[in-house]
Coordinates of C-alpha atoms in Angstrom, one line a residue:
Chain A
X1 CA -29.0 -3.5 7.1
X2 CA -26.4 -5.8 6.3
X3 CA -22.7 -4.6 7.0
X4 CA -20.6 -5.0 3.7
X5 CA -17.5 -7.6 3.5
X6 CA -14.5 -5.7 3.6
X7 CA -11.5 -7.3 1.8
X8 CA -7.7 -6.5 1.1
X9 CA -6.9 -6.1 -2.5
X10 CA -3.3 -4.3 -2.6
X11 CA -0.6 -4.6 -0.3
X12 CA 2.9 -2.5 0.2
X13 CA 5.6 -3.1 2.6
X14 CA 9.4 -1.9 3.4
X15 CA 11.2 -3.6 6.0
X16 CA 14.2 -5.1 7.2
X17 CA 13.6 -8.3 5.6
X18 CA 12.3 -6.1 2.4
X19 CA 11.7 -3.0 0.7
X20 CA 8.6 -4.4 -1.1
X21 CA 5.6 -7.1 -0.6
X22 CA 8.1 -9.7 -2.8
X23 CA 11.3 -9.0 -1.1
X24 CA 9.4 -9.3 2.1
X25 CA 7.8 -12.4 1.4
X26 CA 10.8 -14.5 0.2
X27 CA 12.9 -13.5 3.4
X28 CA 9.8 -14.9 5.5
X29 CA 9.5 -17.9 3.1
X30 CA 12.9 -18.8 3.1
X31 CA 13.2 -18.3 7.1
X32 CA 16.4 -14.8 6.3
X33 CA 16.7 -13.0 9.0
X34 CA 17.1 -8.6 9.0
X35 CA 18.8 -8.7 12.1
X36 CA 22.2 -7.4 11.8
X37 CA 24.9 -5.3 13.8
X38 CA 23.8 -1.6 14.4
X39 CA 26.0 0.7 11.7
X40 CA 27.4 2.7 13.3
X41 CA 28.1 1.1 16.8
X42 CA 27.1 2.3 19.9
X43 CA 29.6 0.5 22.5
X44 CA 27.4 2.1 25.4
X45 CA 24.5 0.3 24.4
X46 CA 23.8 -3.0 26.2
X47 CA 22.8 -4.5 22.9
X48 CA 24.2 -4.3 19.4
X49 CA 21.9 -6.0 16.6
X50 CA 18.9 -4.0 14.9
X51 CA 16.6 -4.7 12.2
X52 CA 17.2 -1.9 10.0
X53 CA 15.9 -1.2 6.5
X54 CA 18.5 -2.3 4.3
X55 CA 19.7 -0.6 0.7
X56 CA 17.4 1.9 0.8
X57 CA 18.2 5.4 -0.9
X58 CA 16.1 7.8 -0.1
X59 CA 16.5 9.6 -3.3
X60 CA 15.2 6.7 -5.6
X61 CA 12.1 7.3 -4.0
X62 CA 11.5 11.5 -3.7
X63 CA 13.1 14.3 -5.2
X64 CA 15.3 16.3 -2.6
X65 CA 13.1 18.8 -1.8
X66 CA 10.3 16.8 -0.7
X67 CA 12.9 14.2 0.6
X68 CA 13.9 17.3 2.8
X69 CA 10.3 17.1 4.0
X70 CA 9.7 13.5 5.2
X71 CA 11.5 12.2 8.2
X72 CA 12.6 8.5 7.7
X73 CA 9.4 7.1 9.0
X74 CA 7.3 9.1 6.9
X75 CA 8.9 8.0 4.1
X76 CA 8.4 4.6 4.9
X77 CA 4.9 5.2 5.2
X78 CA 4.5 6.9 1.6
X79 CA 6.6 4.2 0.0
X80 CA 4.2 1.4 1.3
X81 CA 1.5 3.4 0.3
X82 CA 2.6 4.2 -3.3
X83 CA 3.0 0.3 -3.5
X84 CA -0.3 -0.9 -2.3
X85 CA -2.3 1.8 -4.2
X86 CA -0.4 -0.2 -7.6
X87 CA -0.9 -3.1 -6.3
X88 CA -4.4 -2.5 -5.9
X89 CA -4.8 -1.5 -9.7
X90 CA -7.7 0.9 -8.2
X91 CA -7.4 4.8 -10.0
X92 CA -9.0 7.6 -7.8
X93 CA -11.9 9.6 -9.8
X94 CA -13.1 12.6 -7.9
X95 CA -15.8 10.5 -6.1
X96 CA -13.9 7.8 -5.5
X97 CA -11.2 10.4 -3.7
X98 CA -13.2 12.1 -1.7
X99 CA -14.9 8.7 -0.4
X100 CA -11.4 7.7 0.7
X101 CA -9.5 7.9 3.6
X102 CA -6.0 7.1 5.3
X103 CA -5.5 5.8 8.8
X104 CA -2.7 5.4 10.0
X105 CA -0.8 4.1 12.8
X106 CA 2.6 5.5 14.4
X107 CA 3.4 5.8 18.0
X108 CA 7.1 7.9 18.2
X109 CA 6.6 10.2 15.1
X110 CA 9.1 11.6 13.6
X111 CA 12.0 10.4 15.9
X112 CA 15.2 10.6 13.6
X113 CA 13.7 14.7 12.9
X114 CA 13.4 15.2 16.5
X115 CA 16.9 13.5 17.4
X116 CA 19.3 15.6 15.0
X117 CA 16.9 18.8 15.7
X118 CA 17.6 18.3 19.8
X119 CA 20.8 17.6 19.1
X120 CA 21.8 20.4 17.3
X121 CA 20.2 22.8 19.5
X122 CA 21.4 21.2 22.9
X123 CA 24.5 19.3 21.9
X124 CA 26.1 21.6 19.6
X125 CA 24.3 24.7 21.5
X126 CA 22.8 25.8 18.0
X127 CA 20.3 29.0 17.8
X128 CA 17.6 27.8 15.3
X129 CA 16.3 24.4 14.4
X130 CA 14.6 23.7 10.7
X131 CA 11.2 25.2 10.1
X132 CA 10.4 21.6 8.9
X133 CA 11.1 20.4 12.3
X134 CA 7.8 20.4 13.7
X135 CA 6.2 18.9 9.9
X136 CA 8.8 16.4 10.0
X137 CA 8.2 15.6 13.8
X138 CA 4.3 15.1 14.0
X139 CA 3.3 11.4 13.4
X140 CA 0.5 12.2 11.4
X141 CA 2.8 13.4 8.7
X142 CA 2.0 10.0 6.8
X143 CA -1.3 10.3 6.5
X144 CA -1.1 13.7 5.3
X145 CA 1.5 13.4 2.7
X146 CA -0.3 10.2 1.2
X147 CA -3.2 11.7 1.1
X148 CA -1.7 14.9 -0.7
X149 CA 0.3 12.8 -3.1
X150 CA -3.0 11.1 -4.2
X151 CA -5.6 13.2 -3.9
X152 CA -7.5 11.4 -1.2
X153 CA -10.3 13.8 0.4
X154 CA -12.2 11.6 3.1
X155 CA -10.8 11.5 6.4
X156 CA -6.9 10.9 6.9
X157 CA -6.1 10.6 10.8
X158 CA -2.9 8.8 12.7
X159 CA -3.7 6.6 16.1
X160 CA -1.0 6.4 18.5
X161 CA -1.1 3.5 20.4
X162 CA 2.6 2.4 20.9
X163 CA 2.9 -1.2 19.2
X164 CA -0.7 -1.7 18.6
X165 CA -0.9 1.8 17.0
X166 CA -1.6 0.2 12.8
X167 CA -3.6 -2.6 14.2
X168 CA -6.0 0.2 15.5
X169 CA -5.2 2.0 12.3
X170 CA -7.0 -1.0 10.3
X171 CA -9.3 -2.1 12.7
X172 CA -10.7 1.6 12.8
X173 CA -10.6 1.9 9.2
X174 CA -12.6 -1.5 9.0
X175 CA -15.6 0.1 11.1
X176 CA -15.5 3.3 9.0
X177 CA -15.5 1.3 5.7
X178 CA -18.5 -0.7 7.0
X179 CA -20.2 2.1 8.7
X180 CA -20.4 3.3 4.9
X181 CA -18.4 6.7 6.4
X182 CA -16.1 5.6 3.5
X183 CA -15.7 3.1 0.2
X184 CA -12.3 2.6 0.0
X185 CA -8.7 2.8 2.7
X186 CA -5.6 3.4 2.8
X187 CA -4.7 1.7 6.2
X188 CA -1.5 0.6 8.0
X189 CA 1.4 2.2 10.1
X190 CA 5.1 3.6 9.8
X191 CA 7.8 3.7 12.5
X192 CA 11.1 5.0 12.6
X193 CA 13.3 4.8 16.0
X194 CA 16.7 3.5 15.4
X195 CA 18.2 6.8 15.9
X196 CA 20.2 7.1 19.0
X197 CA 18.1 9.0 21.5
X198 CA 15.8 6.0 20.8
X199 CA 18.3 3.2 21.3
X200 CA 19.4 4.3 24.6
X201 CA 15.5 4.5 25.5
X202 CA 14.8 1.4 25.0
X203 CA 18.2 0.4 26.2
X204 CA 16.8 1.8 29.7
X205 CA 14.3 -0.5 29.8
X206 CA 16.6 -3.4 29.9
X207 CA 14.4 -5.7 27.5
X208 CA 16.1 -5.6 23.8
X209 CA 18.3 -8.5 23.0
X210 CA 22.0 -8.5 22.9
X211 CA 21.3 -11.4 20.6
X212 CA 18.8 -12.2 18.3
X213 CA 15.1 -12.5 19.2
X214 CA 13.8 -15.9 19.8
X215 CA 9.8 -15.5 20.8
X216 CA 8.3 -18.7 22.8
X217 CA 12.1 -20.0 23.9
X218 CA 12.6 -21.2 27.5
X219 CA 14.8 -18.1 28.2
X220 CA 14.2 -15.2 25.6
X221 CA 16.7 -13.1 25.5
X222 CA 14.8 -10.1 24.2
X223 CA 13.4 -8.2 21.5
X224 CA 15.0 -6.9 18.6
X225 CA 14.2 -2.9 17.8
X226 CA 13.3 -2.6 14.1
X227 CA 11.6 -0.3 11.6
X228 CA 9.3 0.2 8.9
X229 CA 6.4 0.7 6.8
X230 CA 3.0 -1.5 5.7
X231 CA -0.2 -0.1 4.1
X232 CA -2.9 -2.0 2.7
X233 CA -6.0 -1.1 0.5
X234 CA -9.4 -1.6 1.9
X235 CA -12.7 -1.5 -0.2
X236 CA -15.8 -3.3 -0.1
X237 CA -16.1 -6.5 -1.4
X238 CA -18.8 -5.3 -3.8
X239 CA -16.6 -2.2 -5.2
X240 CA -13.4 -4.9 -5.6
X241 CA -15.7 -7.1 -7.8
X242 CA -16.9 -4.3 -9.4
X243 CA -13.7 -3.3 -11.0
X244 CA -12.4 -6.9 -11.1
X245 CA -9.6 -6.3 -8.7
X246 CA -7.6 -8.9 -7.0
X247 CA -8.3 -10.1 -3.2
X248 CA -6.0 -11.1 -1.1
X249 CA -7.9 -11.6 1.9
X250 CA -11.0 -10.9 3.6
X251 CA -10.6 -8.2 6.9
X252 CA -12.9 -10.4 9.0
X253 CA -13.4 -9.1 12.5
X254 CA -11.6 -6.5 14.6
X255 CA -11.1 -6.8 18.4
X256 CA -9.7 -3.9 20.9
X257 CA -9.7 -3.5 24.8
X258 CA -7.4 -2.1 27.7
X259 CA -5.7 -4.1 30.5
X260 CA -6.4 -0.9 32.6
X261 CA -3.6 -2.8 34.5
X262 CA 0.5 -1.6 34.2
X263 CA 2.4 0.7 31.9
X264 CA 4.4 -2.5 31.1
X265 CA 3.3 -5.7 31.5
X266 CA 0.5 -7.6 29.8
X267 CA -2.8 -8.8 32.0
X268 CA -4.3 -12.6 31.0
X269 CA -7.7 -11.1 30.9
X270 CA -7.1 -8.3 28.2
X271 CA -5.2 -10.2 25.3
X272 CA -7.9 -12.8 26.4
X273 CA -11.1 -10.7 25.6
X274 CA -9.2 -9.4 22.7
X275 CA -9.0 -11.9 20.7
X276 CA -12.3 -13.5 21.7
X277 CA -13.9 -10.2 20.7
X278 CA -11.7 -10.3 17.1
X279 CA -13.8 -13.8 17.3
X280 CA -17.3 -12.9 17.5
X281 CA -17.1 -9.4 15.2
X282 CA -15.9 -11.8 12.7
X283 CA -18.1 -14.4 13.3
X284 CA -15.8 -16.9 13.4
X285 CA -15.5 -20.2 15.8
X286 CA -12.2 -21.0 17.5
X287 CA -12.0 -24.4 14.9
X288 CA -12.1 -22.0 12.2
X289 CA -8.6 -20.4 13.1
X290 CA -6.0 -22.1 11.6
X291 CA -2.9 -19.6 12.1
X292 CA -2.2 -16.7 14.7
X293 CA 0.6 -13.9 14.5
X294 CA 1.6 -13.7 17.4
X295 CA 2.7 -10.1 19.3
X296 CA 5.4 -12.7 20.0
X297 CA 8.0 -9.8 21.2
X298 CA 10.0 -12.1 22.1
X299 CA 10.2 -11.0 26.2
X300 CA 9.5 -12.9 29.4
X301 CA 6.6 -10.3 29.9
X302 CA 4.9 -10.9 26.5
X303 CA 5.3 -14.2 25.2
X304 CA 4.5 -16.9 28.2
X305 CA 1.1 -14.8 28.8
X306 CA 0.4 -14.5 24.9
X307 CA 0.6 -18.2 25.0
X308 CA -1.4 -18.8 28.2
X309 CA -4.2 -15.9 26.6
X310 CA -4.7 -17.7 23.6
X311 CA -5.1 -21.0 25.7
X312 CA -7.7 -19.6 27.0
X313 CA -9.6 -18.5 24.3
X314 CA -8.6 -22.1 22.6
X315 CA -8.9 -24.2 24.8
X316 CA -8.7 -27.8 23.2
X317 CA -8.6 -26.1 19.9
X318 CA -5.4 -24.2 20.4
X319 CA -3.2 -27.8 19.5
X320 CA -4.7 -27.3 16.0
X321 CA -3.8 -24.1 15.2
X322 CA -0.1 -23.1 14.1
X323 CA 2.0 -19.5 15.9
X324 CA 4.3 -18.1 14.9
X325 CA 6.1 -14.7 15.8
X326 CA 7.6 -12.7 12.4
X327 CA 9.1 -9.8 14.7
X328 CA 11.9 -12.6 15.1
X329 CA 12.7 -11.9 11.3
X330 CA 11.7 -8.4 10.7
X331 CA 12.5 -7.0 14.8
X332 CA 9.6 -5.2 16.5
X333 CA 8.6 -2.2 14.7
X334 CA 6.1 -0.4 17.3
X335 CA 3.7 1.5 15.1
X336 CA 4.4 -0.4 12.1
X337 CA 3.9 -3.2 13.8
X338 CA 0.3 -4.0 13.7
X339 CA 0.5 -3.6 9.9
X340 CA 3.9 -5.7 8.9
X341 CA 2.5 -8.6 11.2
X342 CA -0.7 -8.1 9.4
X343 CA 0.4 -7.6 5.7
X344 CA 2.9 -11.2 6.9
X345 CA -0.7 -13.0 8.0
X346 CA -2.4 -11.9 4.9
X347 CA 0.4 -13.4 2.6
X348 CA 0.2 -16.7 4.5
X349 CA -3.2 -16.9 3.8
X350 CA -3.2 -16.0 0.3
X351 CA -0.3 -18.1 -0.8
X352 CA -1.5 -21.1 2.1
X353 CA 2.3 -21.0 3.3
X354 CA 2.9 -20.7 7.8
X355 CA 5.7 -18.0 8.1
X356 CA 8.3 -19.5 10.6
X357 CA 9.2 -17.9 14.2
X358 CA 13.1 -18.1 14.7
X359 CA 13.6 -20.9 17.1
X360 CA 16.1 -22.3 19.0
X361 CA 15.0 -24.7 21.7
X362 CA 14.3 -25.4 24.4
X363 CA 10.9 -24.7 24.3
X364 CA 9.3 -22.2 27.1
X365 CA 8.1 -25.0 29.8
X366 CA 4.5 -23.3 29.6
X367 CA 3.8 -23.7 25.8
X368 CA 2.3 -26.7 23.8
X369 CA 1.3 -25.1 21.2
X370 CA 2.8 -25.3 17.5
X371 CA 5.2 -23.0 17.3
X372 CA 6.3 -22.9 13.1
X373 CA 10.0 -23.3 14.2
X374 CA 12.7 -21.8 11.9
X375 CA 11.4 -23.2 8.5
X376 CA 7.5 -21.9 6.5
X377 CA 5.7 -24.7 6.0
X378 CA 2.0 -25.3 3.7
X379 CA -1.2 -24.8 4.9
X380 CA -4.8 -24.6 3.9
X381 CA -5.5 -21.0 6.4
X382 CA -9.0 -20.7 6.4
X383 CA -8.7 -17.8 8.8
X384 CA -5.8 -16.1 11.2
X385 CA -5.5 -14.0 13.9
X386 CA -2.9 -11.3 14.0
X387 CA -2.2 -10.0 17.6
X388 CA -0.5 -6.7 19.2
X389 CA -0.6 -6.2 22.8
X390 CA 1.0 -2.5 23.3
X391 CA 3.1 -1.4 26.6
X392 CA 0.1 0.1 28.6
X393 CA -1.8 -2.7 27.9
X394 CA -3.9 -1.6 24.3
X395 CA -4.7 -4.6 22.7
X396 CA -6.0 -5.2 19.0
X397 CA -6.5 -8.3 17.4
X398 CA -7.1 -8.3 13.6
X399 CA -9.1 -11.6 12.1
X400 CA -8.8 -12.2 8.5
X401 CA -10.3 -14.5 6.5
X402 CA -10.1 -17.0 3.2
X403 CA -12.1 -15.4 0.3
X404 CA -13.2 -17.6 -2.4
X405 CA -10.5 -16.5 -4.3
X406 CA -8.5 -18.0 -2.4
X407 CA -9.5 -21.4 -2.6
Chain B
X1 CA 40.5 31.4 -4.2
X2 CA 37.7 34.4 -5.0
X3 CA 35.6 35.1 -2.0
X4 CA 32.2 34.3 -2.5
X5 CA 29.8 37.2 -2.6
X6 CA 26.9 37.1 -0.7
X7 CA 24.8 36.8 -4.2
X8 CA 26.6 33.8 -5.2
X9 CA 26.2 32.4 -1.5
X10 CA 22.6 33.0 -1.5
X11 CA 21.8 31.5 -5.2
X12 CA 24.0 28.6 -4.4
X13 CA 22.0 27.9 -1.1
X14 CA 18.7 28.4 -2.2
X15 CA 19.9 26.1 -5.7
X16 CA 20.9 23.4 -3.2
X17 CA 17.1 23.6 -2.0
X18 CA 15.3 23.2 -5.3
X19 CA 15.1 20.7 -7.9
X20 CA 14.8 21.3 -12.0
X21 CA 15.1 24.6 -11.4
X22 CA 17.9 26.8 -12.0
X23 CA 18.0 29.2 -9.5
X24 CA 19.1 33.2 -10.6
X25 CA 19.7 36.7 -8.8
X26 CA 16.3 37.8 -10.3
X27 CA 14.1 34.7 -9.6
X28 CA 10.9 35.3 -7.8
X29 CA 9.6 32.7 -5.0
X30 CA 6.4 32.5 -7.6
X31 CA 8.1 31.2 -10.4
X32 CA 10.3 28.9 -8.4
X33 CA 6.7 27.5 -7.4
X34 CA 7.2 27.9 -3.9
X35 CA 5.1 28.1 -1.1
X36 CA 4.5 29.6 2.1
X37 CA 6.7 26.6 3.5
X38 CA 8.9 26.5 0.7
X39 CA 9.5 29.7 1.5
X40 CA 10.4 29.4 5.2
X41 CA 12.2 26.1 4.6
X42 CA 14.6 28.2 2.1
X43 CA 15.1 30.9 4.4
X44 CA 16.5 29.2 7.4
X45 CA 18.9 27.7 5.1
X46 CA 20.2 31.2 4.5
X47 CA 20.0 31.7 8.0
X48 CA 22.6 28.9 8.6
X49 CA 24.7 29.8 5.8
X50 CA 25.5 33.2 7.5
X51 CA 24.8 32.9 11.1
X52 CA 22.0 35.5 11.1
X53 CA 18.5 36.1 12.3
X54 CA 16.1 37.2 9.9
X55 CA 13.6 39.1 11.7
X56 CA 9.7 37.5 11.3
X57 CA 8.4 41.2 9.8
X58 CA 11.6 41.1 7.0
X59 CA 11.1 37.2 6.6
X60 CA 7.0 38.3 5.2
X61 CA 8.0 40.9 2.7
X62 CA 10.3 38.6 0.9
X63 CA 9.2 37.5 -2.6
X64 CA 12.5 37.4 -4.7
X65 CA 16.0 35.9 -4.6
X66 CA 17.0 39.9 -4.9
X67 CA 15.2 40.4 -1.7
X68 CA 16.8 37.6 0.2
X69 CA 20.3 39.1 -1.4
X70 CA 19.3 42.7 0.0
X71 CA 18.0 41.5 3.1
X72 CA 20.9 39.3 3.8
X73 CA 23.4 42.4 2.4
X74 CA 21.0 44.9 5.2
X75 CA 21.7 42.7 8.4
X76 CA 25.2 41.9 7.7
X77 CA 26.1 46.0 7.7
X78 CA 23.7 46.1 10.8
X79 CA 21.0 47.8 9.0
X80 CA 18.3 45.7 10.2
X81 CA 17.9 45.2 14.0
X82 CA 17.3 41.3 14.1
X83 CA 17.7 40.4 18.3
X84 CA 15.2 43.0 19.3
X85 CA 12.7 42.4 16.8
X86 CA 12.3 38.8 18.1

């Protein structure tokens, strides 16, 4: 039996270069950055720039009571959702919902919940904490509240795979929608972290930027911590012609190993096998890859490897294709990772426009390839790669794919 | 300035909690639409307005906003033994 194409055909994102697919795509378009100073300060902190979301109320979005039950990742989740479902134009009969299911991605969970909860109870010595604490705290939360608000029925489940955690989300939804387990998703991730048990975390670990994030430079100074939400509807090729929906993309080919190596830093081999197994489920030849997304974290530890990795797989191919690294824009989201970087490659290929890296040379000494530096730029993409290589060495690669609607 | 009662503490607690609904001395959890959750959720809000335990076995029977008010009333005057019931 022949596996059915799986395509994209709606889209929703809130980030800190946009609270929706339009915002978001004119910040990576025009080359604006979301990187701006933390608000409030931390003077402790080693570093002092985050990519938060920007002008966002909570309360133009849920009424207080279930605003009250949604910690600030969740709510990023929902909102993407809400969006993509429109987008998608696709209305949930009773079949239809109980053939549908939400995966998710989110590695902390509800960190900003757990932070003012802790607090309370260890800094202020309180005696209770919320009974929404533990709701509010479990990362699966997403999932569950989008599949409440629309009635979905098939099987809703969060993977937690630090920053590869909603490129496993839609790469596991891709083998459940051709598996035929289920007709349409609901796929993608939601992270919160910039609360401040968080930033001194990842303080610790002596790898966030007390700049700006500049992915492939000769001497990154770091990442950039950010946060956010991106969901995209799945469906059949056959059921989006069917209703005559839109397609943005095809979901080509999903690839996933372990480095079985360090808690922290990258092998050559795993990223390697990664993508070259994103390759073969999707059928496609390394000529036929015209753009990657790059982890691109913007560290000494990520980026030279990533480079070296998809040399490899290249080879004398790899001149041809363009990189770029959008976490320089929108900061490194962790579990929403996967899914921004995802919903970023499947807007390049729909509207044939290369989202820039931020660049500022020189150049790392070990990378020829074409970096898209500071400034998008046209291009026919007849497929892309979109990478995430997570601390303790989980890697999945995402391949999408030109549809004929596209060209 | 009037010291608040505990009725008018409890109603405005519980108001803060819901939306479109007005919230009165003789409302019932059921018509305020809430759930189980609701209900807990709405609780510990009372329990932070006042600085008091509500013991798990009291926290089951409650149904009304008059309930909440006579619980809350009960363990104030030391009525209801809330540490030992924990």
């Amino acid at each position: 039996m022949n596996e059915p194409t799986i395509v994209v055909t709606g889209l929703g994102v809130i980030s800190a270069i946009g609270n929706n697919v339009s915002e978001f795509w004119k910040s990576l378009e025009s080359g604006t950055s979301g990187i701006a100073p933390l608000d409030p300060p931390e003077p402790d902190l080693n570093f002092s720039n985050v990519a938060a979301v920007r002008n966002f109320d909570p309360m133009d979005h849920f009424e207080s009571r279930q605003q009250r039950n949604l910690d600030r990742s969740t709510q990023f989740g929902l909102i993407a959702a809400r969006e993509a479902i429109a987008d998608s134009g696709i209305s949930f009969n009773d079949r239809m919902a109980s053939r549908t299911g939400v995966i998710t991605g989110c590695s902390i969970g509800g960190a900003a919940t757990q932070d003012a909860a802790y607090e309370k109870l260890y800094g202020q010595g309180g005696r209770r904490t919320s009974p929404m604490t533990i709701p509010n705290i479990m990362p699966s939360a997403g999932a569950s509240h989008i599949s409440m608000e629309f009635g979905l029925r098939g099987p809703a489940f969060t993977i937690s795979s630090a920053c590869s955690s909603s490129s496993h989300a839609i790469g596991t939804a891709l083998s459940l929608l051709r598996s035929g387990a289920i007709d349409v998703a609901i796929a993608g991730g939601h992270e919160s972290q910039l609360n401040r048990g968080c930033l001194f975390a990842w303080d610790a670990l002596r790898v966030v930027s007390p700049t700006i994030c500049l992915p492939f430079s000769a001497d990154p100074p770091g990442m950039i911590l950010g946060e956010g939400g991106a969901m995209m509807v799945l469906e059949t090729l056959e059921s989006a012609q069917a209703r005559g929906a839109d397609i943005y993309a095809e979901l080509a080919g999903f690839g996933m190993n372990s480095d079985a190596h360090h808690l922290t830093a990258p092998s050559l081999e795993g990223p390697t096998d990664a993508m070259r197994a994103a390759l073969t489920d999707a059928g496609l030849s390394t000529s036929d890859v015209d753009y990657i997304n790059a982890h691109g974290t913007g560290t000494v530890a990520n980026d030279a490897n990533e480079v070296r990795a998809i040399e490899e797989v290249f080879g004398e191919e790899a001149e041809a294709l363009a990189l770029s690294s959008t976490k320089s824009w929108h900061g490194h989201t962790i579990g929403a990772a996967g899914a921004i970087e995802a919903l970023a490659t499947i807007l390049a290929i729909h509207r044939g426009v290369l989202p820039p890296t931020i660049f500022s040379p020189p150049l790392h000494p070990d990378c020829d390839l074409d970096i898209v530096r500071n400034e998008s730029r046209p291009a026919q993409i007849r497929a892309a790669l979109s990478n995430s290589f997570a601390f303790g060495g989980l890697n999945a690669v995402l391949a999408f794919r030109q549809t004929a609607s596209n060209r | 300035m009037n010291k608040e009662s505990v009725e008018e503490r409890v109603i405005r607690v519980i108001g803060d909690a819901v939306d479109n609904f007005e919230v009165k001395a003789d409302s019932s959890f059921e018509e305020m639409e809430f759930d189980s959750l609701d209900a807990l959720d709405v609780l510990f809000d009372v329990e932070e307005e006042f600085d008091i335990k509500i013991p798990n076995e009291a926290a089951k029977e409650i149904r009304t906003i008059r309930d909440v008010i006579t619980g809350v009333e009960r363990i104030l005057a030391g009525d209801i033994p809330t540490e030992a019931s924990e």
